[in-house]
mmCIF file of C-alpha atoms and ligand atoms in Angstrom:
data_model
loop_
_atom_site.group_PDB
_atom_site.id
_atom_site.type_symbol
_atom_site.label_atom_id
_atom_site.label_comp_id
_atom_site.label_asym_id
_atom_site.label_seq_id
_atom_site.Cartn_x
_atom_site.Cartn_y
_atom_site.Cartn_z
ATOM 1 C CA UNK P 1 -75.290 29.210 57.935
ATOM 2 C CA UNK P 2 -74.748 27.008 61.340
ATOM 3 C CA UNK P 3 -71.023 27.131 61.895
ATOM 4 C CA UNK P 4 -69.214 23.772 60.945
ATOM 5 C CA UNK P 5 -67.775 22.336 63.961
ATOM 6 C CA UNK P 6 -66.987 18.737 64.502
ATOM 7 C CA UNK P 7 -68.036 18.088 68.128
ATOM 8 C CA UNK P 8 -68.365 13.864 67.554
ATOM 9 C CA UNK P 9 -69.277 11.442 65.191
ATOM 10 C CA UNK P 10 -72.773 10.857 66.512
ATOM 11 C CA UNK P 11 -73.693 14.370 64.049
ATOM 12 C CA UNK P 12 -72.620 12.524 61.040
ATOM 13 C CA UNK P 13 -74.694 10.366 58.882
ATOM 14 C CA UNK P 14 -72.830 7.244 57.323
ATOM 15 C CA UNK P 15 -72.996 9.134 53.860
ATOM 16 C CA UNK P 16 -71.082 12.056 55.585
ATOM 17 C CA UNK P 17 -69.082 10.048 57.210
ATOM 18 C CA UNK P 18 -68.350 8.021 53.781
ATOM 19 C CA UNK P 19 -67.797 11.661 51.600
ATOM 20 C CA UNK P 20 -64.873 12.917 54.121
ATOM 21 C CA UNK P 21 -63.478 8.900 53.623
ATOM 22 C CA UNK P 22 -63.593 9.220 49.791
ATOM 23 C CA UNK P 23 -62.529 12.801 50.146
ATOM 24 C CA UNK P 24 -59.291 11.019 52.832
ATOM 25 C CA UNK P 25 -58.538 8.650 49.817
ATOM 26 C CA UNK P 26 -58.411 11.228 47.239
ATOM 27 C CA UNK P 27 -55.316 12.643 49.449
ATOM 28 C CA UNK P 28 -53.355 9.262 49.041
ATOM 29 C CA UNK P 29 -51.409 8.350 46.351
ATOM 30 C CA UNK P 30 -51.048 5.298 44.494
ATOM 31 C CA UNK P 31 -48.180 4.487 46.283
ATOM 32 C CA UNK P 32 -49.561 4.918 49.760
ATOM 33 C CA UNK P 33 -48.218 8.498 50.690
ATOM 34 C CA UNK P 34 -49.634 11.753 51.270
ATOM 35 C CA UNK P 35 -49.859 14.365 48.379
ATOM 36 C CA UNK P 36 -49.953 18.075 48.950
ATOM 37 C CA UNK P 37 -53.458 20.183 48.039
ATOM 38 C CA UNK P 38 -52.071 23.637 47.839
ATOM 39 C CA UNK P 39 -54.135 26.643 47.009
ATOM 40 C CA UNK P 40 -57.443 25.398 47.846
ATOM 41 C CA UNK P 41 -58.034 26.670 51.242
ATOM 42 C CA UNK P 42 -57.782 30.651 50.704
ATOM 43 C CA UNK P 43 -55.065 31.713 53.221
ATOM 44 C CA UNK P 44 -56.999 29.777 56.198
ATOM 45 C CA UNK P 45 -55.501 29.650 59.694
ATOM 46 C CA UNK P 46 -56.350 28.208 62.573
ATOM 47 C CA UNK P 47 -55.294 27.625 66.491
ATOM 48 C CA UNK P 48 -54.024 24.100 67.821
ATOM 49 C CA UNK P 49 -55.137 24.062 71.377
ATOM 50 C CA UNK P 50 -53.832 20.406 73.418
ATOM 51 C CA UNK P 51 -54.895 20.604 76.860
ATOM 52 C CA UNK P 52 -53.981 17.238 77.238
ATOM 53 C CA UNK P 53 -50.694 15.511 75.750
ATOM 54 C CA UNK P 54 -50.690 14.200 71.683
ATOM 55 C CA UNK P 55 -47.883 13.583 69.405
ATOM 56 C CA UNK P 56 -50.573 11.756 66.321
ATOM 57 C CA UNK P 57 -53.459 14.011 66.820
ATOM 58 C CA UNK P 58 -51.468 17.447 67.069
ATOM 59 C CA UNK P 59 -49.078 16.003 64.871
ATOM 60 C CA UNK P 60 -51.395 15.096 62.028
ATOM 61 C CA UNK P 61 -53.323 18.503 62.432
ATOM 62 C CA UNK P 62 -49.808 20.316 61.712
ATOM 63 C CA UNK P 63 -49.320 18.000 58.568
ATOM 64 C CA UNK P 64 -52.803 18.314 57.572
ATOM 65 C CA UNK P 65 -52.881 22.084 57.355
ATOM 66 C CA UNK P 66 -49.601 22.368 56.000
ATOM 67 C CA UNK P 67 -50.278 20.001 52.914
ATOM 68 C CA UNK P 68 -53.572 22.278 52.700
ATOM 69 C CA UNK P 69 -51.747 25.302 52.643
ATOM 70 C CA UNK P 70 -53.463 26.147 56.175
ATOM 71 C CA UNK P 71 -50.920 28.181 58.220
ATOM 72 C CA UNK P 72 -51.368 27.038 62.330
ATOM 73 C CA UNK P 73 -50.285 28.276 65.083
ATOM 74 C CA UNK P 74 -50.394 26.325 68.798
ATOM 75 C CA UNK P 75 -52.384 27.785 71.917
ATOM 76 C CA UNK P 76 -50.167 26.837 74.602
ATOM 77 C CA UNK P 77 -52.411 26.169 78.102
ATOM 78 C CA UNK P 78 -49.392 26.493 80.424
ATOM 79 C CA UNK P 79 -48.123 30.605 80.663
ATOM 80 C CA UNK P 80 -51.436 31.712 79.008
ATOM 81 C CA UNK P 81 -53.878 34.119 80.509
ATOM 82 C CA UNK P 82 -55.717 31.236 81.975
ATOM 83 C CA UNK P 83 -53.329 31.313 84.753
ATOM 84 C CA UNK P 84 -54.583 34.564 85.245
ATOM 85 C CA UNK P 85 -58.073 33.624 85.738
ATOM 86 C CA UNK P 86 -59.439 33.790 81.984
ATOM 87 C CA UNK P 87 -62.243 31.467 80.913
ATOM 88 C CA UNK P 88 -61.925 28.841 78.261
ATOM 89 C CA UNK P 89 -64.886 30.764 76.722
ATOM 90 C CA UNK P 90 -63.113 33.966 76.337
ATOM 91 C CA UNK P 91 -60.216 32.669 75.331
ATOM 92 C CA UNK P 92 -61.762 31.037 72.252
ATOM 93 C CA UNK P 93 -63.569 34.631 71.895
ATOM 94 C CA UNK P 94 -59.994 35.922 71.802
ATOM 95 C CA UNK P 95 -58.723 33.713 68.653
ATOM 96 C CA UNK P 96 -61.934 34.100 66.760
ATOM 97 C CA UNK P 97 -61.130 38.366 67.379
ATOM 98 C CA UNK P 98 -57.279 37.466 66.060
ATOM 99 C CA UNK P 99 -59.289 36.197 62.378
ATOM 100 C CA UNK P 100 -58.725 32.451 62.791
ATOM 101 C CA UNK P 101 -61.013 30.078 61.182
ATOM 102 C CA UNK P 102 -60.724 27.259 63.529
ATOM 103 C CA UNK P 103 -59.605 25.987 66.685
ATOM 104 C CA UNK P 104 -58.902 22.162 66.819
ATOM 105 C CA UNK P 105 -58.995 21.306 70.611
ATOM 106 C CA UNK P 106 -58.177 18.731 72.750
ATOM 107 C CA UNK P 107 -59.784 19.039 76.484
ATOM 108 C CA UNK P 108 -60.330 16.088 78.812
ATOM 109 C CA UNK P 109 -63.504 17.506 80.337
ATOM 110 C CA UNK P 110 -66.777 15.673 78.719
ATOM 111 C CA UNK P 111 -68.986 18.229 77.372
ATOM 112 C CA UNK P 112 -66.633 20.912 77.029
ATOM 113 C CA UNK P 113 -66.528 21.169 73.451
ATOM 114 C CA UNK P 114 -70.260 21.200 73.455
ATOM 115 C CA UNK P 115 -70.690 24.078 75.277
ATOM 116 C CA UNK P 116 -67.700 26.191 73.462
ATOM 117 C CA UNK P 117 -69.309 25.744 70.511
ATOM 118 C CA UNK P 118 -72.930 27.118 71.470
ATOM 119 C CA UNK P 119 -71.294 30.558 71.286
ATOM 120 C CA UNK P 120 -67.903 30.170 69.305
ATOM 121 C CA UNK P 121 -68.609 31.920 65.900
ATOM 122 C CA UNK P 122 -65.559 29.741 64.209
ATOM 123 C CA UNK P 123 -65.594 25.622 64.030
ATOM 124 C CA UNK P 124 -64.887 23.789 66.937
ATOM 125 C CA UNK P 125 -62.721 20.470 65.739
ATOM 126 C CA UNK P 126 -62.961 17.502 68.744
ATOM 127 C CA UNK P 127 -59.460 16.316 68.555
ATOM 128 C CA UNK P 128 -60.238 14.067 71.733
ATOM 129 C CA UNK P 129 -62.787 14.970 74.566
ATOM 130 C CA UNK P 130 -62.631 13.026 78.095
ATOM 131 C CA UNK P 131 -63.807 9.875 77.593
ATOM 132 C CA UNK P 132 -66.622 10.695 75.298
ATOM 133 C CA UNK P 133 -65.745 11.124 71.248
ATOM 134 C CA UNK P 134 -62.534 11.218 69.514
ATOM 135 C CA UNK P 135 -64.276 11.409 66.185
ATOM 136 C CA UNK P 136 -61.138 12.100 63.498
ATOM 137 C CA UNK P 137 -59.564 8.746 65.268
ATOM 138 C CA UNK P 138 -63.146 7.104 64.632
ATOM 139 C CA UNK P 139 -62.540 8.699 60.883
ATOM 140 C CA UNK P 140 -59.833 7.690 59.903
ATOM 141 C CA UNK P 141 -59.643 4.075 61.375
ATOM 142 C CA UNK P 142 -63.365 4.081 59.198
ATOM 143 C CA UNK P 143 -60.555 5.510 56.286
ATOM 144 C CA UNK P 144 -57.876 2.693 56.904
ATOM 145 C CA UNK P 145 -60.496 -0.406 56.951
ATOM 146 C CA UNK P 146 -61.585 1.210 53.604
ATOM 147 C CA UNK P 147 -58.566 0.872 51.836
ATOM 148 C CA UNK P 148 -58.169 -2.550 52.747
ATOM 149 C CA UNK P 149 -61.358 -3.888 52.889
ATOM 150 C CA UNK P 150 -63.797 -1.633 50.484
ATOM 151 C CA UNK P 151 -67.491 -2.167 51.537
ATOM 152 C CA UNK P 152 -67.343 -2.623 55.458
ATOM 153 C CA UNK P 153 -70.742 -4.349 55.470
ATOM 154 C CA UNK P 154 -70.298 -7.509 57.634
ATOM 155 C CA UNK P 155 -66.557 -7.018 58.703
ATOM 156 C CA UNK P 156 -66.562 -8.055 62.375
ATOM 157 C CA UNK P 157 -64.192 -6.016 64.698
ATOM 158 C CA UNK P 158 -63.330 -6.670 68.384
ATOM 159 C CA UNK P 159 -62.339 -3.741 70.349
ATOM 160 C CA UNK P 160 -59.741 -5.394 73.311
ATOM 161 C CA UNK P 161 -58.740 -3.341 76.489
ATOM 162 C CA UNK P 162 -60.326 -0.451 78.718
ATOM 163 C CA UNK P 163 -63.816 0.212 77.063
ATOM 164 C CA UNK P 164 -65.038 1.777 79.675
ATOM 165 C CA UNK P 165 -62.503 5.210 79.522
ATOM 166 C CA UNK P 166 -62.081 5.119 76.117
ATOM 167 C CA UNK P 167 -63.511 7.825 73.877
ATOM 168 C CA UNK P 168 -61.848 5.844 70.838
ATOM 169 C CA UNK P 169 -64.054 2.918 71.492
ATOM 170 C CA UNK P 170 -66.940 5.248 71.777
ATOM 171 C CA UNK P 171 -66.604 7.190 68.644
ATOM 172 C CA UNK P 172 -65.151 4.076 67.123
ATOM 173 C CA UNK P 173 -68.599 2.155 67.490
ATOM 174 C CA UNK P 174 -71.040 4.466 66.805
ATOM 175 C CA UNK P 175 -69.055 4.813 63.162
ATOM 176 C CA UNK P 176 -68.784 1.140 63.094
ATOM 177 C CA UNK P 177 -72.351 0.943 63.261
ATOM 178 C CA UNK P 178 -73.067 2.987 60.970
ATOM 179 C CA UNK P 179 -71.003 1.674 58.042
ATOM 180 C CA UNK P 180 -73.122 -1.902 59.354
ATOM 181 C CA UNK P 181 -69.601 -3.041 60.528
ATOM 182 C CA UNK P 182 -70.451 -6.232 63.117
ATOM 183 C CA UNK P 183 -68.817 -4.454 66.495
ATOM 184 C CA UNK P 184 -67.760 -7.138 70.057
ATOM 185 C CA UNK P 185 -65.940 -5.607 72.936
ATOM 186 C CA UNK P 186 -63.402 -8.082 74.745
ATOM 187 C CA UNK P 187 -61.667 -6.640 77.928
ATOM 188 C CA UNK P 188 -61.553 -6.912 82.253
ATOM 189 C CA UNK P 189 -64.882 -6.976 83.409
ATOM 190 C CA UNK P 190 -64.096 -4.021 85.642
ATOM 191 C CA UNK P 191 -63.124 -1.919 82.517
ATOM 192 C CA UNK P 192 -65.975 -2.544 80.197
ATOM 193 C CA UNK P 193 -69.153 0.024 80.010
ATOM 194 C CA UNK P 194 -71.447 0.610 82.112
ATOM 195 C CA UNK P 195 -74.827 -1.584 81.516
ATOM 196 C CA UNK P 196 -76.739 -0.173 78.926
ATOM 197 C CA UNK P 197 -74.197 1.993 76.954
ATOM 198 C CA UNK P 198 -73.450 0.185 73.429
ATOM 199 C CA UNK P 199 -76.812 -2.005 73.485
ATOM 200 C CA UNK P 200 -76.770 -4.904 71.493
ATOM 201 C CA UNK P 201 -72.711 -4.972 71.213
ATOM 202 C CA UNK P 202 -71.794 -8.294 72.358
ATOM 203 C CA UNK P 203 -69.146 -8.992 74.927
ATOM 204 C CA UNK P 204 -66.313 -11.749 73.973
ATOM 205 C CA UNK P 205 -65.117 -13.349 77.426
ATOM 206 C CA UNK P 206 -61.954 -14.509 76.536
ATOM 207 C CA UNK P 207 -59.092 -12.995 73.676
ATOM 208 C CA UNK P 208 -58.570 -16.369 72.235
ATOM 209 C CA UNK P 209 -62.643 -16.334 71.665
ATOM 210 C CA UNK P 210 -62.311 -12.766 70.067
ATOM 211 C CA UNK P 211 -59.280 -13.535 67.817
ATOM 212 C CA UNK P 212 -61.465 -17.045 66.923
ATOM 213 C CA UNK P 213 -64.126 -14.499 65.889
ATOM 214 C CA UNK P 214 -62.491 -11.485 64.789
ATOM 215 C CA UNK P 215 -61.871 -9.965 61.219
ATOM 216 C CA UNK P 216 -60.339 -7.419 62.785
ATOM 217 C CA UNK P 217 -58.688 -7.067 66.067
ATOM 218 C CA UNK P 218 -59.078 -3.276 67.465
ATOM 219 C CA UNK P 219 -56.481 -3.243 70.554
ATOM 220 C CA UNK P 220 -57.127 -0.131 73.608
ATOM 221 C CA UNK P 221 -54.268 0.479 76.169
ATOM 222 C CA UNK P 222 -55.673 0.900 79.696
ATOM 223 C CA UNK P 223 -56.623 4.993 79.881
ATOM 224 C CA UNK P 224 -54.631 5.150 83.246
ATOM 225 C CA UNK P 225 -54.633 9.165 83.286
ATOM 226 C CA UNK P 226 -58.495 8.632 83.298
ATOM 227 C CA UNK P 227 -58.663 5.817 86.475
ATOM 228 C CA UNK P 228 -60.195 6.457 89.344
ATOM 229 C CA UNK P 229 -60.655 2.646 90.374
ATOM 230 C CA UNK P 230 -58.037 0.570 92.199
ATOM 231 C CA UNK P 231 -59.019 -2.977 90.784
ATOM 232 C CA UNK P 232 -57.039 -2.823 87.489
ATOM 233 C CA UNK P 233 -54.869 -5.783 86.260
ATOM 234 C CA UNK P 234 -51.308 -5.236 87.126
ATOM 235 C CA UNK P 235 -49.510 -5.117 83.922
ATOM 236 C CA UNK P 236 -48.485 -8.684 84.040
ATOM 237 C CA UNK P 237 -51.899 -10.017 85.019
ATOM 238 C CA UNK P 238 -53.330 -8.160 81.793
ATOM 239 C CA UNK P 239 -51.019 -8.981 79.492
ATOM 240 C CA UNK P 240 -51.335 -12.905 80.506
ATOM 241 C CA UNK P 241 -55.248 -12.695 80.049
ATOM 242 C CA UNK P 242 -55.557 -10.034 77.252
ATOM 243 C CA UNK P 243 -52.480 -9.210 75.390
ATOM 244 C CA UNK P 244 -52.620 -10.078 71.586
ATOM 245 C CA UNK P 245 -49.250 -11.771 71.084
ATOM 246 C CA UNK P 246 -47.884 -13.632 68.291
ATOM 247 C CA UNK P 247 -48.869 -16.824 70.280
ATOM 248 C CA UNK P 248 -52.105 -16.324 70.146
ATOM 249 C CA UNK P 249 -52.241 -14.901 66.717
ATOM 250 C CA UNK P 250 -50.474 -18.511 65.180
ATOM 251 C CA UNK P 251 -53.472 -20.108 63.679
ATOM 252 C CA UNK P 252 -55.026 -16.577 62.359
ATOM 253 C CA UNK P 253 -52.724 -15.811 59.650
ATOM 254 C CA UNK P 254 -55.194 -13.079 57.896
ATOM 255 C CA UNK P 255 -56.558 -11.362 60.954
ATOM 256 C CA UNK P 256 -55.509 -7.297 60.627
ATOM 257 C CA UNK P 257 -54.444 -5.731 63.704
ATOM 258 C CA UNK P 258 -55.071 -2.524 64.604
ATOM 259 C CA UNK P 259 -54.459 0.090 67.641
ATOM 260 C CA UNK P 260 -54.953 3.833 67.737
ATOM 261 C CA UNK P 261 -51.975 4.557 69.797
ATOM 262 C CA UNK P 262 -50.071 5.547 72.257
ATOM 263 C CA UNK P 263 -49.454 1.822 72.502
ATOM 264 C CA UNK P 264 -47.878 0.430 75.726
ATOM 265 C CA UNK P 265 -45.734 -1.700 73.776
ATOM 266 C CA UNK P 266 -45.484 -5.354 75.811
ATOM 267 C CA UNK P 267 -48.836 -5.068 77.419
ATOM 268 C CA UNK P 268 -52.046 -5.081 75.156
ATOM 269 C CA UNK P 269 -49.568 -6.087 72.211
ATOM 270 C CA UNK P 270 -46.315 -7.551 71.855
ATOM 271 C CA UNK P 271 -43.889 -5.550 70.152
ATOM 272 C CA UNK P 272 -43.098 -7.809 67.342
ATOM 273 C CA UNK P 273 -46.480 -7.640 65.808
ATOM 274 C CA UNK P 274 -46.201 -3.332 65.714
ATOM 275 C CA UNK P 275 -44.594 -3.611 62.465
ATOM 276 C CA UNK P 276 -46.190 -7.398 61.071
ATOM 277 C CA UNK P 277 -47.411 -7.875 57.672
ATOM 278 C CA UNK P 278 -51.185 -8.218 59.798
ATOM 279 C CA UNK P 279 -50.922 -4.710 61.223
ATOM 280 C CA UNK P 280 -52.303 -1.575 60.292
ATOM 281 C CA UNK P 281 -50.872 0.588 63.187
ATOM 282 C CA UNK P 282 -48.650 2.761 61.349
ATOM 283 C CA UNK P 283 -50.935 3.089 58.222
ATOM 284 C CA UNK P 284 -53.787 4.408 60.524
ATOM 285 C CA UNK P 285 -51.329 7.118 61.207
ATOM 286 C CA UNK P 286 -50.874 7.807 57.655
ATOM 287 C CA UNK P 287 -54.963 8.074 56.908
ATOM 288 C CA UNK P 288 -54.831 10.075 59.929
ATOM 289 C CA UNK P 289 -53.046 13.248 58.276
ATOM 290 C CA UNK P 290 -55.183 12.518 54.866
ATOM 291 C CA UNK P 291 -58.863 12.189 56.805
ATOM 292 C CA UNK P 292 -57.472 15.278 58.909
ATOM 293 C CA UNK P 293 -57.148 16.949 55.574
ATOM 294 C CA UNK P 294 -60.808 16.209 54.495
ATOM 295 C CA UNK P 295 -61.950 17.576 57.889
ATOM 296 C CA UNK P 296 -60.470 20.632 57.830
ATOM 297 C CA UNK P 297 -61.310 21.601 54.694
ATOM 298 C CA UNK P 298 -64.918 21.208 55.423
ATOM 299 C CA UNK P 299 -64.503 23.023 58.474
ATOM 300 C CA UNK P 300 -64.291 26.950 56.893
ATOM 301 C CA UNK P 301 -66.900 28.720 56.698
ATOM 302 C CA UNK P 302 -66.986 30.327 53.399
ATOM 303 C CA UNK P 303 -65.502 34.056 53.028
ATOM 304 C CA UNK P 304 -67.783 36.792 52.592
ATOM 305 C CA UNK P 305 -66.634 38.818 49.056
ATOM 306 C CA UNK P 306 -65.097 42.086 50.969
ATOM 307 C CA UNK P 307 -64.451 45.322 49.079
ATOM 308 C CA UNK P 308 -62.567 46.887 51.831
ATOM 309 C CA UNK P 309 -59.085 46.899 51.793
ATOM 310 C CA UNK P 310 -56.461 44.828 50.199
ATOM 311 C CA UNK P 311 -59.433 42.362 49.243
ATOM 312 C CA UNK P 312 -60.845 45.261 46.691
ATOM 313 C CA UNK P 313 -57.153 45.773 45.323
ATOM 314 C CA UNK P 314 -56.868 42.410 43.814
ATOM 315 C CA UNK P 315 -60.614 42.556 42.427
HETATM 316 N N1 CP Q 401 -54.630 8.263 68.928
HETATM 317 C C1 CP Q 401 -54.327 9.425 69.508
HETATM 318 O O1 CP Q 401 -55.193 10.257 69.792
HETATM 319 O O2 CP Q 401 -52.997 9.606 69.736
HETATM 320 P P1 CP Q 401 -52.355 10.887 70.421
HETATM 321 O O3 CP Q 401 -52.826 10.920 71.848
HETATM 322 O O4 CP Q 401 -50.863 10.670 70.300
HETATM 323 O O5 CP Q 401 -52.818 12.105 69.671
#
């Protein structure tokens, strides 16, 4: 059996991609919250590794397993024996040896999670590469239009900010597409993709075009830790020209707002419209622990029956 990782969303057929949603929604209650799914996952563990800072992603990992009844433990870069000169590759080697059944990284190296998994005998979980797929942000946003909107055939969405470095945007698209969700990108010309990459994606020149056309407004900070240009918008100049603010948003009462955080609160989006009857911000955190639970759980690779040991005992 090929082992289960999750390296993107560009594996994942809109029917998988719809069966870990449904799976998500299962995990929600009627009243919005999380419930708990104990006993199902057989004593599973697995390793958080962040090589790059997270509070929602790690975060809603943590949650995830611990509604699942997953036990986790964090893989801490800084004072491991990479400072002594160990590979990436042999560290993973190391945690499958320990017994885990996952790893759910974060790296900021494109490719990285590609080539771990060619030889890691345990599931690799993307929980953000580089610039390239984020594809449990691109899940559960796909989880959190769901709930409000059922079929996403037609919806149009306008991703606003720093296309270019964003690995939301890119995983965000591609899942777009494939639930036929109508996709524009709005943003400085100096921060949108390179020609070619998201063909036949329009490009919306102005904000008060995109919010004139948008269902949905999708809002990207600028990725400054991933900037190697000079020409950026000061803050000021950006937020004149592409902020959503309540302004803007006066004549679009229905629009739904959305943002997959960290938000630089005051630049892309005014603060007042974080917690507005339009937004979706803090629910997208809330599918985030449920779709997290629907990933992991078809992440383990199922146990072989073993006679040895305490396993025979209980027989
Ligand atoms: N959206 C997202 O990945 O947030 P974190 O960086 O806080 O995990």
């Amino acid at each position: 059996m090929p082992v289960p990782h999750l390296l993107d969303t560009y594996q994942l057929s809109a029917h998988q991609i719809e069966a870990i949603v449904a799976e998500a929604h299962g995990y929600l209650r009627q009243d919005g919250s999380i419930a708990d799914a104990v006993n199902t996952t057989e004593n599973r563990r697995i390793v958080l590794a962040f090589f790059e800072s997270s509070t929602r992603t790690r975060l809603s990992f943590e949650a995830a397993a611990q509604r699942l009844g997953v036990s986790t433990s964090t893989f801490v870069p800084a004072g491991s024996s990479l400072e002594k000169g160990e590979s990436l590759q042999e560290t993973l080697k190391t945690i499958q040896a320990m017994g885990f059944d996952a790893i759910v990284f974060r790296h900021a190296t494109n490719g990285v999670h590609h080539e771990l998994a060619a030889t890691s005998g345990i599931p690799i979980i993307n929980a953000g590469e580089g610039s390239r797929a984020h594809p449990t942000q691109a899940l559960l946003d796909a989880s959190t239009l769901i709930e409000r909107f059922g079929n996403l055939s037609g919806l149009k969405v306008c991703l606003v900010g720093d296309i270019q470095h964003s690995r939301v945007a890119r995983s965000n698209v591609d899942v777009f597409k494939k639930l036929d969700v109508e996709v524009s990108l709005c943003g400085p010309p100096q921060l949108m993709p390179e020609l070619g990459e998201f063909d036949g994606v329009p490009h919306i020149a102005s904000i008060d075009e995109a919010i004139e056309w948008a269902d949905v407004m999708y809002l990207l900070r600028i990725q400054h830790e991933r900037l190697e240009r000079h020409d950026i918008p000061t803050a000021d100049e950006y937020k004149r020209r592409y902020a959503l603010t309540s302004d803007r948003l006066r004549s679009k009462r229905d629009i739904v707002i959305m943002h997959p955080g960290p938000v630089n609160s005051g630049v892309e989006i005014d603060t007042s419209l974080l917690n507005d009857v339009r937004s979706l911000i803090h629910r997208q955190v809330t599918h985030g622990v449920a779709v997290r639970m629907a990933v992991l759980k078809r992440s383990f690779i199922p146990r072989p029956l073993n006679l040895k040991g305490n396993d025979a005992a209980s027989l």
